[in-house]
PDB file of C-alpha atoms and ligand atoms in Angstrom:
ATOM      1  CA  MET T   1     -28.361 -62.864  -8.761  1.00 92.00           C
ATOM      2  CA  ASN T   2     -27.082 -60.876  -4.838  1.00 95.00           C
ATOM      3  CA  ALA T   3     -24.438 -58.055  -4.563  1.00 95.00           C
ATOM      4  CA  SER T   4     -21.512 -60.294  -3.723  1.00 96.00           C
ATOM      5  CA  GLU T   5     -21.632 -62.757  -6.709  1.00 97.00           C
ATOM      6  CA  ALA T   6     -22.498 -59.250  -8.893  1.00 98.00           C
ATOM      7  CA  ALA T   7     -18.750 -58.026  -7.359  1.00 98.00           C
ATOM      8  CA  ALA T   8     -16.783 -60.986  -7.524  1.00 98.00           C
ATOM      9  CA  ARG T   9     -17.386 -60.174 -11.593  1.00 98.00           C
ATOM     10  CA  VAL T  10     -16.387 -57.100 -11.854  1.00 98.00           C
ATOM     11  CA  MET T  11     -13.348 -56.218 -12.381  1.00 98.00           C
ATOM     12  CA  VAL T  12     -12.162 -52.360 -11.066  1.00 98.00           C
ATOM     13  CA  ALA T  13      -9.544 -50.709 -12.835  1.00 98.00           C
ATOM     14  CA  LEU T  14      -7.009 -48.943 -11.009  1.00 98.00           C
ATOM     15  CA  ASP T  15      -5.824 -46.517 -13.559  1.00 97.00           C
ATOM     16  CA  LYS T  16      -3.794 -44.248 -11.607  1.00 97.00           C
ATOM     17  CA  PRO T  17      -0.352 -42.696 -12.319  1.00 96.00           C
ATOM     18  CA  ASP T  18       0.374 -43.858  -8.886  1.00 97.00           C
ATOM     19  CA  ALA T  19       0.293 -46.067  -5.721  1.00 98.00           C
ATOM     20  CA  ALA T  20      -1.673 -43.604  -3.155  1.00 98.00           C
ATOM     21  CA  GLU T  21      -3.987 -42.794  -5.916  1.00 98.00           C
ATOM     22  CA  ALA T  22      -4.114 -46.314  -6.900  1.00 98.00           C
ATOM     23  CA  LEU T  23      -4.796 -47.865  -3.360  1.00 98.00           C
ATOM     24  CA  ARG T  24      -7.233 -44.928  -1.671  1.00 98.00           C
ATOM     25  CA  VAL T  25      -9.538 -46.224  -4.708  1.00 98.00           C
ATOM     26  CA  ALA T  26      -9.138 -50.223  -3.398  1.00 98.00           C
ATOM     27  CA  GLU T  27      -9.289 -49.100   0.092  1.00 98.00           C
ATOM     28  CA  ALA T  28     -13.060 -47.778  -0.560  1.00 98.00           C
ATOM     29  CA  LEU T  29     -13.769 -51.139  -2.962  1.00 98.00           C
ATOM     30  CA  ARG T  30     -12.343 -53.213  -0.381  1.00 98.00           C
ATOM     31  CA  PRO T  31     -15.919 -54.332   1.376  1.00 97.00           C
ATOM     32  CA  PHE T  32     -17.832 -55.396  -2.082  1.00 98.00           C
ATOM     33  CA  GLY T  33     -15.286 -58.175  -3.072  1.00 97.00           C
ATOM     34  CA  CYS T  34     -14.977 -57.011  -6.451  1.00 98.00           C
ATOM     35  CA  TRP T  35     -11.352 -57.618  -7.942  1.00 98.00           C
ATOM     36  CA  VAL T  36      -8.833 -54.896  -9.343  1.00 98.00           C
ATOM     37  CA  LYS T  37      -7.315 -54.841 -12.301  1.00 98.00           C
ATOM     38  CA  VAL T  38      -3.853 -52.794 -12.572  1.00 98.00           C
ATOM     39  CA  GLY T  39      -2.993 -52.142 -15.863  1.00 98.00           C
ATOM     40  CA  LEU T  40      -0.032 -50.144 -17.751  1.00 97.00           C
ATOM     41  CA  GLU T  41      -0.326 -46.886 -16.373  1.00 96.00           C
ATOM     42  CA  LEU T  42      -0.229 -47.666 -12.918  1.00 98.00           C
ATOM     43  CA  PHE T  43       2.384 -51.326 -13.134  1.00 98.00           C
ATOM     44  CA  TYR T  44       4.757 -49.036 -15.703  1.00 97.00           C
ATOM     45  CA  ALA T  45       4.363 -46.075 -12.550  1.00 97.00           C
ATOM     46  CA  VAL T  46       5.182 -48.667  -9.657  1.00 97.00           C
ATOM     47  CA  GLY T  47       6.521 -51.839 -10.654  1.00 97.00           C
ATOM     48  CA  PRO T  48       5.281 -55.035  -8.850  1.00 97.00           C
ATOM     49  CA  ASP T  49       4.839 -53.502  -5.673  1.00 97.00           C
ATOM     50  CA  ILE T  50       1.214 -52.657  -6.478  1.00 98.00           C
ATOM     51  CA  VAL T  51       0.367 -56.170  -6.739  1.00 98.00           C
ATOM     52  CA  ARG T  52       1.763 -57.046  -3.490  1.00 97.00           C
ATOM     53  CA  GLU T  53      -0.110 -54.444  -1.710  1.00 98.00           C
ATOM     54  CA  CYS T  54      -3.693 -54.966  -3.973  1.00 98.00           C
ATOM     55  CA  ARG T  55      -3.216 -58.975  -2.780  1.00 97.00           C
ATOM     56  CA  ARG T  56      -2.457 -57.829   0.669  1.00 97.00           C
ATOM     57  CA  LEU T  57      -5.715 -55.896   0.380  1.00 98.00           C
ATOM     58  CA  GLY T  58      -7.725 -59.421  -0.242  1.00 97.00           C
ATOM     59  CA  PHE T  59      -8.315 -58.182  -3.831  1.00 98.00           C
ATOM     60  CA  ARG T  60      -8.484 -61.023  -6.662  1.00 98.00           C
ATOM     61  CA  ILE T  61      -6.586 -59.197  -9.642  1.00 98.00           C
ATOM     62  CA  PHE T  62      -6.091 -59.145 -13.386  1.00 98.00           C
ATOM     63  CA  LEU T  63      -2.912 -57.446 -14.454  1.00 98.00           C
ATOM     64  CA  ASP T  64      -4.109 -56.156 -17.535  1.00 98.00           C
ATOM     65  CA  LEU T  65      -0.284 -55.942 -19.371  1.00 98.00           C
ATOM     66  CA  LYS T  66      -1.604 -56.770 -23.039  1.00 98.00           C
ATOM     67  CA  LEU T  67       1.564 -59.015 -23.649  1.00 98.00           C
ATOM     68  CA  HIS T  68       2.547 -58.906 -27.837  1.00 98.00           C
ATOM     69  CA  ASP T  69       5.824 -60.332 -28.990  1.00 98.00           C
ATOM     70  CA  ILE T  70       7.712 -63.124 -29.989  1.00 98.00           C
ATOM     71  CA  PRO T  71       7.044 -66.595 -28.511  1.00 98.00           C
ATOM     72  CA  ASN T  72       9.877 -66.619 -26.237  1.00 98.00           C
ATOM     73  CA  GLN T  73      10.226 -63.281 -24.225  1.00 98.00           C
ATOM     74  CA  VAL T  74       6.140 -64.019 -23.989  1.00 98.00           C
ATOM     75  CA  LYS T  75       6.793 -67.283 -22.098  1.00 98.00           C
ATOM     76  CA  GLY T  76       9.122 -64.877 -20.154  1.00 98.00           C
ATOM     77  CA  ALA T  77       6.964 -62.558 -19.671  1.00 98.00           C
ATOM     78  CA  ALA T  78       3.677 -64.591 -18.494  1.00 98.00           C
ATOM     79  CA  ARG T  79       6.055 -66.690 -16.466  1.00 98.00           C
ATOM     80  CA  SER T  80       7.387 -63.482 -14.144  1.00 98.00           C
ATOM     81  CA  LEU T  81       4.337 -62.148 -13.808  1.00 98.00           C
ATOM     82  CA  ALA T  82       1.963 -65.359 -12.799  1.00 98.00           C
ATOM     83  CA  ARG T  83       5.568 -65.423 -10.291  1.00 97.00           C
ATOM     84  CA  LEU T  84       3.243 -62.335  -8.644  1.00 97.00           C
ATOM     85  CA  GLY T  85       0.683 -64.366  -7.882  1.00 96.00           C
ATOM     86  CA  VAL T  86      -2.252 -63.262  -9.758  1.00 98.00           C
ATOM     87  CA  ASP T  87      -5.274 -64.254 -10.934  1.00 98.00           C
ATOM     88  CA  MET T  88      -5.775 -63.086 -14.948  1.00 98.00           C
ATOM     89  CA  ILE T  89      -3.145 -61.894 -17.317  1.00 98.00           C
ATOM     90  CA  ASN T  90      -3.569 -61.421 -20.753  1.00 98.00           C
ATOM     91  CA  VAL T  91      -2.224 -61.007 -24.340  1.00 98.00           C
ATOM     92  CA  HIS T  92      -2.967 -59.703 -27.668  1.00 98.00           C
ATOM     93  CA  ALA T  93      -4.706 -62.262 -29.979  1.00 98.00           C
ATOM     94  CA  ALA T  94      -2.991 -60.937 -32.513  1.00 98.00           C
ATOM     95  CA  GLY T  95       0.276 -62.621 -31.757  1.00 98.00           C
ATOM     96  CA  GLY T  96      -1.136 -66.031 -32.941  1.00 98.00           C
ATOM     97  CA  THR T  97      -1.088 -68.829 -31.679  1.00 98.00           C
ATOM     98  CA  GLU T  98       2.081 -69.930 -31.096  1.00 98.00           C
ATOM     99  CA  MET T  99       2.723 -66.678 -28.699  1.00 98.00           C
ATOM    100  CA  MET T 100      -0.511 -67.913 -27.138  1.00 98.00           C
ATOM    101  CA  ARG T 101       0.876 -70.988 -25.657  1.00 98.00           C
ATOM    102  CA  ALA T 102       4.131 -69.657 -25.035  1.00 98.00           C
ATOM    103  CA  ALA T 103       2.111 -67.416 -22.967  1.00 98.00           C
ATOM    104  CA  ALA T 104       0.357 -70.025 -21.251  1.00 98.00           C
ATOM    105  CA  GLN T 105       3.113 -72.348 -20.514  1.00 98.00           C
ATOM    106  CA  GLY T 106       5.607 -70.102 -19.139  1.00 98.00           C
ATOM    107  CA  ALA T 107       2.226 -68.768 -16.365  1.00 98.00           C
ATOM    108  CA  ALA T 108       2.163 -72.897 -16.230  1.00 98.00           C
ATOM    109  CA  GLU T 109       6.287 -72.541 -14.980  1.00 98.00           C
ATOM    110  CA  GLY T 110       5.528 -69.392 -13.053  1.00 98.00           C
ATOM    111  CA  ALA T 111       2.967 -70.381 -11.010  1.00 98.00           C
ATOM    112  CA  GLU T 112       4.689 -73.589  -9.787  1.00 97.00           C
ATOM    113  CA  ALA T 113       7.766 -72.105  -8.856  1.00 96.00           C
ATOM    114  CA  ALA T 114       5.968 -69.681  -6.660  1.00 95.00           C
ATOM    115  CA  GLY T 115       4.036 -72.563  -4.894  1.00 96.00           C
ATOM    116  CA  ARG T 116       0.700 -71.894  -6.166  1.00 94.00           C
ATOM    117  CA  SER T 117      -2.014 -74.271  -6.794  1.00 93.00           C
ATOM    118  CA  ALA T 118      -2.918 -73.363 -10.268  1.00 95.00           C
ATOM    119  CA  PRO T 119      -1.951 -70.872 -12.807  1.00 97.00           C
ATOM    120  CA  PRO T 120      -3.731 -67.360 -13.630  1.00 98.00           C
ATOM    121  CA  LEU T 121      -6.466 -66.979 -16.169  1.00 98.00           C
ATOM    122  CA  ILE T 122      -5.234 -66.117 -19.540  1.00 98.00           C
ATOM    123  CA  VAL T 123      -7.437 -63.770 -21.804  1.00 98.00           C
ATOM    124  CA  ALA T 124      -6.440 -62.843 -25.563  1.00 98.00           C
ATOM    125  CA  VAL T 125      -7.286 -59.134 -26.260  1.00 98.00           C
ATOM    126  CA  THR T 126      -9.333 -59.055 -29.653  1.00 97.00           C
ATOM    127  CA  GLN T 127     -10.113 -55.453 -30.827  1.00 95.00           C
ATOM    128  CA  LEU T 128     -10.013 -52.981 -28.526  1.00 93.00           C
ATOM    129  CA  THR T 129     -13.111 -51.291 -27.145  1.00 91.00           C
ATOM    130  CA  SER T 130     -11.837 -48.442 -28.848  1.00 93.00           C
ATOM    131  CA  THR T 131     -11.425 -49.321 -32.259  1.00 94.00           C
ATOM    132  CA  THR T 132     -14.439 -48.985 -34.601  1.00 96.00           C
ATOM    133  CA  ARG T 133     -15.269 -50.672 -37.695  1.00 97.00           C
ATOM    134  CA  GLU T 134     -13.361 -47.790 -39.663  1.00 98.00           C
ATOM    135  CA  MET T 135      -9.980 -47.587 -37.705  1.00 97.00           C
ATOM    136  CA  MET T 136      -9.898 -51.535 -38.103  1.00 97.00           C
ATOM    137  CA  ASN T 137     -10.327 -51.187 -42.018  1.00 97.00           C
ATOM    138  CA  GLY T 138      -8.747 -48.166 -42.650  1.00 98.00           C
ATOM    139  CA  GLU T 139      -6.457 -48.221 -40.621  1.00 97.00           C
ATOM    140  CA  ILE T 140      -4.882 -51.536 -39.529  1.00 97.00           C
ATOM    141  CA  GLY T 141      -6.268 -53.119 -42.626  1.00 97.00           C
ATOM    142  CA  ILE T 142      -8.029 -55.577 -40.601  1.00 97.00           C
ATOM    143  CA  PRO T 143     -11.871 -55.944 -44.182  1.00 98.00           C
ATOM    144  CA  GLY T 144     -14.853 -56.788 -42.908  1.00 97.00           C
ATOM    145  CA  GLU T 145     -16.999 -56.349 -39.641  1.00 97.00           C
ATOM    146  CA  VAL T 146     -15.763 -56.253 -35.400  1.00 96.00           C
ATOM    147  CA  GLU T 147     -17.051 -59.082 -34.613  1.00 96.00           C
ATOM    148  CA  ASP T 148     -16.304 -61.183 -36.894  1.00 97.00           C
ATOM    149  CA  THR T 149     -11.920 -60.088 -36.316  1.00 97.00           C
ATOM    150  CA  VAL T 150     -12.428 -60.763 -32.609  1.00 97.00           C
ATOM    151  CA  LEU T 151     -14.396 -64.329 -33.178  1.00 98.00           C
ATOM    152  CA  ARG T 152     -11.191 -65.352 -35.856  1.00 98.00           C
ATOM    153  CA  TYR T 153      -9.351 -63.829 -32.617  1.00 98.00           C
ATOM    154  CA  ALA T 154     -11.352 -65.626 -30.328  1.00 98.00           C
ATOM    155  CA  ARG T 155     -11.237 -68.959 -32.127  1.00 98.00           C
ATOM    156  CA  LEU T 156      -7.401 -68.945 -32.193  1.00 98.00           C
ATOM    157  CA  ALA T 157      -7.197 -67.991 -29.289  1.00 98.00           C
ATOM    158  CA  LYS T 158      -9.560 -71.726 -27.824  1.00 98.00           C
ATOM    159  CA  LYS T 159      -7.314 -73.378 -30.118  1.00 98.00           C
ATOM    160  CA  ALA T 160      -3.902 -72.220 -28.270  1.00 98.00           C
ATOM    161  CA  GLY T 161      -5.960 -73.548 -25.358  1.00 98.00           C
ATOM    162  CA  LEU T 162      -6.344 -69.908 -23.315  1.00 98.00           C
ATOM    163  CA  HIS T 163      -9.462 -69.343 -20.941  1.00 98.00           C
ATOM    164  CA  GLY T 164     -11.076 -66.734 -23.113  1.00 98.00           C
ATOM    165  CA  VAL T 165     -10.724 -63.013 -24.434  1.00 98.00           C
ATOM    166  CA  VAL T 166     -11.029 -59.778 -23.514  1.00 97.00           C
ATOM    167  CA  ALA T 167     -13.739 -58.093 -25.774  1.00 94.00           C
ATOM    168  CA  SER T 168     -16.633 -55.857 -26.232  1.00 94.00           C
ATOM    169  CA  PRO T 169     -20.154 -56.497 -24.521  1.00 94.00           C
ATOM    170  CA  LEU T 170     -21.309 -56.233 -28.326  1.00 94.00           C
ATOM    171  CA  GLU T 171     -20.116 -59.194 -28.967  1.00 95.00           C
ATOM    172  CA  ALA T 172     -20.066 -61.077 -25.765  1.00 96.00           C
ATOM    173  CA  ALA T 173     -22.864 -63.078 -26.981  1.00 97.00           C
ATOM    174  CA  ALA T 174     -21.719 -64.344 -30.118  1.00 97.00           C
ATOM    175  CA  ILE T 175     -18.649 -65.389 -28.700  1.00 98.00           C
ATOM    176  CA  LYS T 176     -20.745 -67.229 -25.709  1.00 98.00           C
ATOM    177  CA  ARG T 177     -22.670 -68.604 -28.528  1.00 98.00           C
ATOM    178  CA  ALA T 178     -20.048 -70.288 -30.673  1.00 98.00           C
ATOM    179  CA  PHE T 179     -17.505 -71.501 -28.098  1.00 98.00           C
ATOM    180  CA  GLY T 180     -19.295 -72.260 -25.212  1.00 96.00           C
ATOM    181  CA  ARG T 181     -20.117 -71.498 -21.488  1.00 95.00           C
ATOM    182  CA  ASP T 182     -16.755 -72.309 -20.030  1.00 97.00           C
ATOM    183  CA  PHE T 183     -14.732 -69.606 -22.619  1.00 98.00           C
ATOM    184  CA  LEU T 184     -14.612 -66.694 -20.399  1.00 98.00           C
ATOM    185  CA  ALA T 185     -16.094 -63.345 -21.801  1.00 98.00           C
ATOM    186  CA  VAL T 186     -14.374 -60.388 -20.466  1.00 98.00           C
ATOM    187  CA  THR T 187     -15.637 -56.756 -21.123  1.00 97.00           C
ATOM    188  CA  PRO T 188     -14.576 -53.701 -21.276  1.00 96.00           C
ATOM    189  CA  GLY T 189     -16.250 -50.444 -22.516  1.00 94.00           C
ATOM    190  CA  ILE T 190     -19.244 -50.799 -19.911  1.00 96.00           C
ATOM    191  CA  ARG T 191     -20.950 -47.437 -19.052  1.00 96.00           C
ATOM    192  CA  PRO T 192     -23.962 -46.833 -16.749  1.00 93.00           C
ATOM    193  CA  ALA T 193     -26.131 -45.012 -17.273  1.00 86.00           C
ATOM    194  CA  GLY T 194     -25.024 -41.140 -17.806  1.00 86.00           C
ATOM    195  CA  HIS T 195     -21.065 -41.607 -17.585  1.00 89.00           C
ATOM    196  CA  GLU T 196     -19.059 -40.485 -21.036  1.00 90.00           C
ATOM    197  CA  ALA T 197     -17.430 -42.865 -23.847  1.00 92.00           C
ATOM    198  CA  GLY T 198     -15.054 -40.977 -23.097  1.00 94.00           C
ATOM    199  CA  ASP T 199     -12.415 -42.674 -25.955  1.00 93.00           C
ATOM    200  CA  GLN T 200     -14.737 -45.840 -25.748  1.00 90.00           C
ATOM    201  CA  ARG T 201     -16.145 -46.596 -28.426  1.00 94.00           C
ATOM    202  CA  ARG T 202     -17.904 -50.013 -28.035  1.00 91.00           C
ATOM    203  CA  ILE T 203     -19.910 -49.588 -25.429  1.00 93.00           C
ATOM    204  CA  ALA T 204     -22.920 -51.352 -23.076  1.00 94.00           C
ATOM    205  CA  SER T 205     -24.750 -50.786 -19.586  1.00 96.00           C
ATOM    206  CA  PRO T 206     -23.631 -53.048 -16.887  1.00 96.00           C
ATOM    207  CA  LEU T 207     -26.859 -55.215 -17.463  1.00 95.00           C
ATOM    208  CA  GLU T 208     -26.456 -55.175 -21.320  1.00 96.00           C
ATOM    209  CA  ALA T 209     -23.459 -56.743 -20.285  1.00 97.00           C
ATOM    210  CA  LEU T 210     -24.395 -58.906 -18.215  1.00 96.00           C
ATOM    211  CA  ARG T 211     -27.151 -60.141 -20.496  1.00 96.00           C
ATOM    212  CA  ALA T 212     -25.124 -60.756 -23.281  1.00 96.00           C
ATOM    213  CA  GLY T 213     -23.426 -63.298 -21.259  1.00 97.00           C
ATOM    214  CA  ALA T 214     -20.419 -61.474 -20.168  1.00 98.00           C
ATOM    215  CA  ASP T 215     -18.225 -63.210 -17.248  1.00 98.00           C
ATOM    216  CA  PHE T 216     -16.884 -60.213 -16.314  1.00 98.00           C
ATOM    217  CA  LEU T 217     -17.491 -56.704 -16.600  1.00 98.00           C
ATOM    218  CA  VAL T 218     -14.395 -54.549 -16.927  1.00 98.00           C
ATOM    219  CA  VAL T 219     -14.762 -50.843 -15.079  1.00 98.00           C
ATOM    220  CA  GLY T 220     -12.510 -48.277 -15.392  1.00 97.00           C
ATOM    221  CA  ARG T 221     -12.982 -44.356 -15.140  1.00 97.00           C
ATOM    222  CA  PRO T 222     -16.960 -45.047 -14.044  1.00 97.00           C
ATOM    223  CA  VAL T 223     -16.080 -46.066 -10.826  1.00 98.00           C
ATOM    224  CA  ALA T 224     -11.883 -44.464 -10.497  1.00 98.00           C
ATOM    225  CA  ALA T 225     -12.591 -41.586 -11.503  1.00 97.00           C
ATOM    226  CA  ALA T 226     -15.729 -40.804  -9.505  1.00 97.00           C
ATOM    227  CA  PRO T 227     -16.223 -38.387  -6.138  1.00 97.00           C
ATOM    228  CA  ASP T 228     -17.188 -41.267  -4.463  1.00 98.00           C
ATOM    229  CA  PRO T 229     -15.483 -44.670  -5.824  1.00 98.00           C
ATOM    230  CA  ALA T 230     -17.649 -46.739  -3.031  1.00 98.00           C
ATOM    231  CA  ALA T 231     -21.139 -45.122  -4.249  1.00 98.00           C
ATOM    232  CA  ALA T 232     -20.673 -45.763  -7.997  1.00 97.00           C
ATOM    233  CA  LEU T 233     -19.694 -49.092  -7.913  1.00 98.00           C
ATOM    234  CA  GLU T 234     -22.421 -49.934  -5.565  1.00 97.00           C
ATOM    235  CA  GLN T 235     -24.760 -48.803  -8.086  1.00 97.00           C
ATOM    236  CA  ILE T 236     -23.601 -50.515 -10.628  1.00 97.00           C
ATOM    237  CA  LEU T 237     -24.179 -53.891  -8.445  1.00 97.00           C
ATOM    238  CA  LYS T 238     -27.685 -52.950  -7.624  1.00 96.00           C
ATOM    239  CA  GLU T 239     -27.806 -52.327 -11.580  1.00 94.00           C
ATOM    240  CA  MET T 240     -26.413 -56.166 -11.878  1.00 96.00           C
ATOM    241  CA  THR T 241     -28.612 -57.447  -9.422  1.00 95.00           C
ATOM    242  CA  GLU T 242     -31.740 -57.166 -11.627  1.00 88.00           C
ATOM    243  CA  ALA T 243     -29.830 -60.075 -13.924  1.00 74.00           C
TER     244      ALA T 243
HETATM  245  O1  LIG V   1     -12.233 -46.013 -18.396  1.00 76.31           O
HETATM  246  P1  LIG V   1     -12.273 -47.745 -18.317  1.00 76.31           P
HETATM  247  O2  LIG V   1     -13.676 -47.896 -18.399  1.00 76.31           O
HETATM  248  O3  LIG V   1     -12.522 -47.164 -19.831  1.00 76.31           O
HETATM  249  O4  LIG V   1     -11.782 -48.140 -18.635  1.00 76.31           O
HETATM  250  C1  LIG V   1     -11.295 -50.156 -19.259  1.00 76.31           C
HETATM  251  C2  LIG V   1     -10.497 -50.047 -19.292  1.00 76.31           C
HETATM  252  O5  LIG V   1     -10.456 -51.621 -19.498  1.00 76.31           O
HETATM  253  C3  LIG V   1      -8.729 -49.556 -19.141  1.00 76.31           C
HETATM  254  O6  LIG V   1      -7.991 -49.967 -18.057  1.00 76.31           O
HETATM  255  C4  LIG V   1      -8.357 -50.655 -20.614  1.00 76.31           C
HETATM  256  O7  LIG V   1      -6.504 -50.606 -20.676  1.00 76.31           O
HETATM  257  C5  LIG V   1      -9.297 -51.743 -20.430  1.00 76.31           C
HETATM  258  N1  LIG V   1      -9.676 -52.479 -21.747  1.00 76.31           N
HETATM  259  C6  LIG V   1     -10.160 -51.881 -22.544  1.00 76.31           C
HETATM  260  N2  LIG V   1     -10.230 -52.403 -23.503  1.00 76.31           N
HETATM  261  C7  LIG V   1      -9.905 -53.963 -24.139  1.00 76.31           C
HETATM  262  C8  LIG V   1      -8.795 -54.554 -22.767  1.00 76.31           C
HETATM  263  C9  LIG V   1      -8.738 -53.437 -22.237  1.00 76.31           C
HETATM  264  O8  LIG V   1     -10.718 -51.176 -22.564  1.00 76.31           O
HETATM  265  N3  LIG V   1      -9.869 -54.231 -25.063  1.00 76.31           N
END
């Protein structure tokens, strides 16, 4: 894999409190051809304008708003998000297949209304990468191994016709084995050597994630909070090109 192929599989999370800070990072990453990910913090602060700005800079965009509501609401939300012209959106698989199907339908309608040639990819969050087995068993109330829950939710997402799931790199290999290479594994919890885990629990290095079969690596703080985001991304791409 060369550096531009690697960059096309990296999504940098612009987890910043305002547009100026987010765009400062985005500008620095522009030459690489990576994706950007807009999440809750930035979207709630700035609104849809940030998506337009990132599109103007030429980025592909994963709008990570983790929809989880009654099917009718999620359908409407997905329709609104698809109209913005983003490339990927997501929902919580815990919302069930009817909700996930509604998301797909809404996204298709939104893309058509906006004159887009294709709707955004839709992936389902299985278990957050900050969730440990203890939390899942003791607090959320789901027994068993995290991987079993991830696979069960992935099966629902596939049944609902979604394009893949968000899961930790530790589950990527099992997901690809069970659901095939076309079913996307989007993996946050990426930590290059020497970076702190922070609140993440189920983590792996960029190279480990790739080797496990991850299609997209979501990287937040190791790049976006680095003193030199471009240099930090370059280091990650270098590691990936060894795959
Ligand atoms: O800074 P860090 O690399 O931990 O950022 C990871 C990003 O991935 C955050 O924006 C977070 O919202 C997102 N994410 C996650 N776990 C999921 C889904 C999304 O960490 N299951």
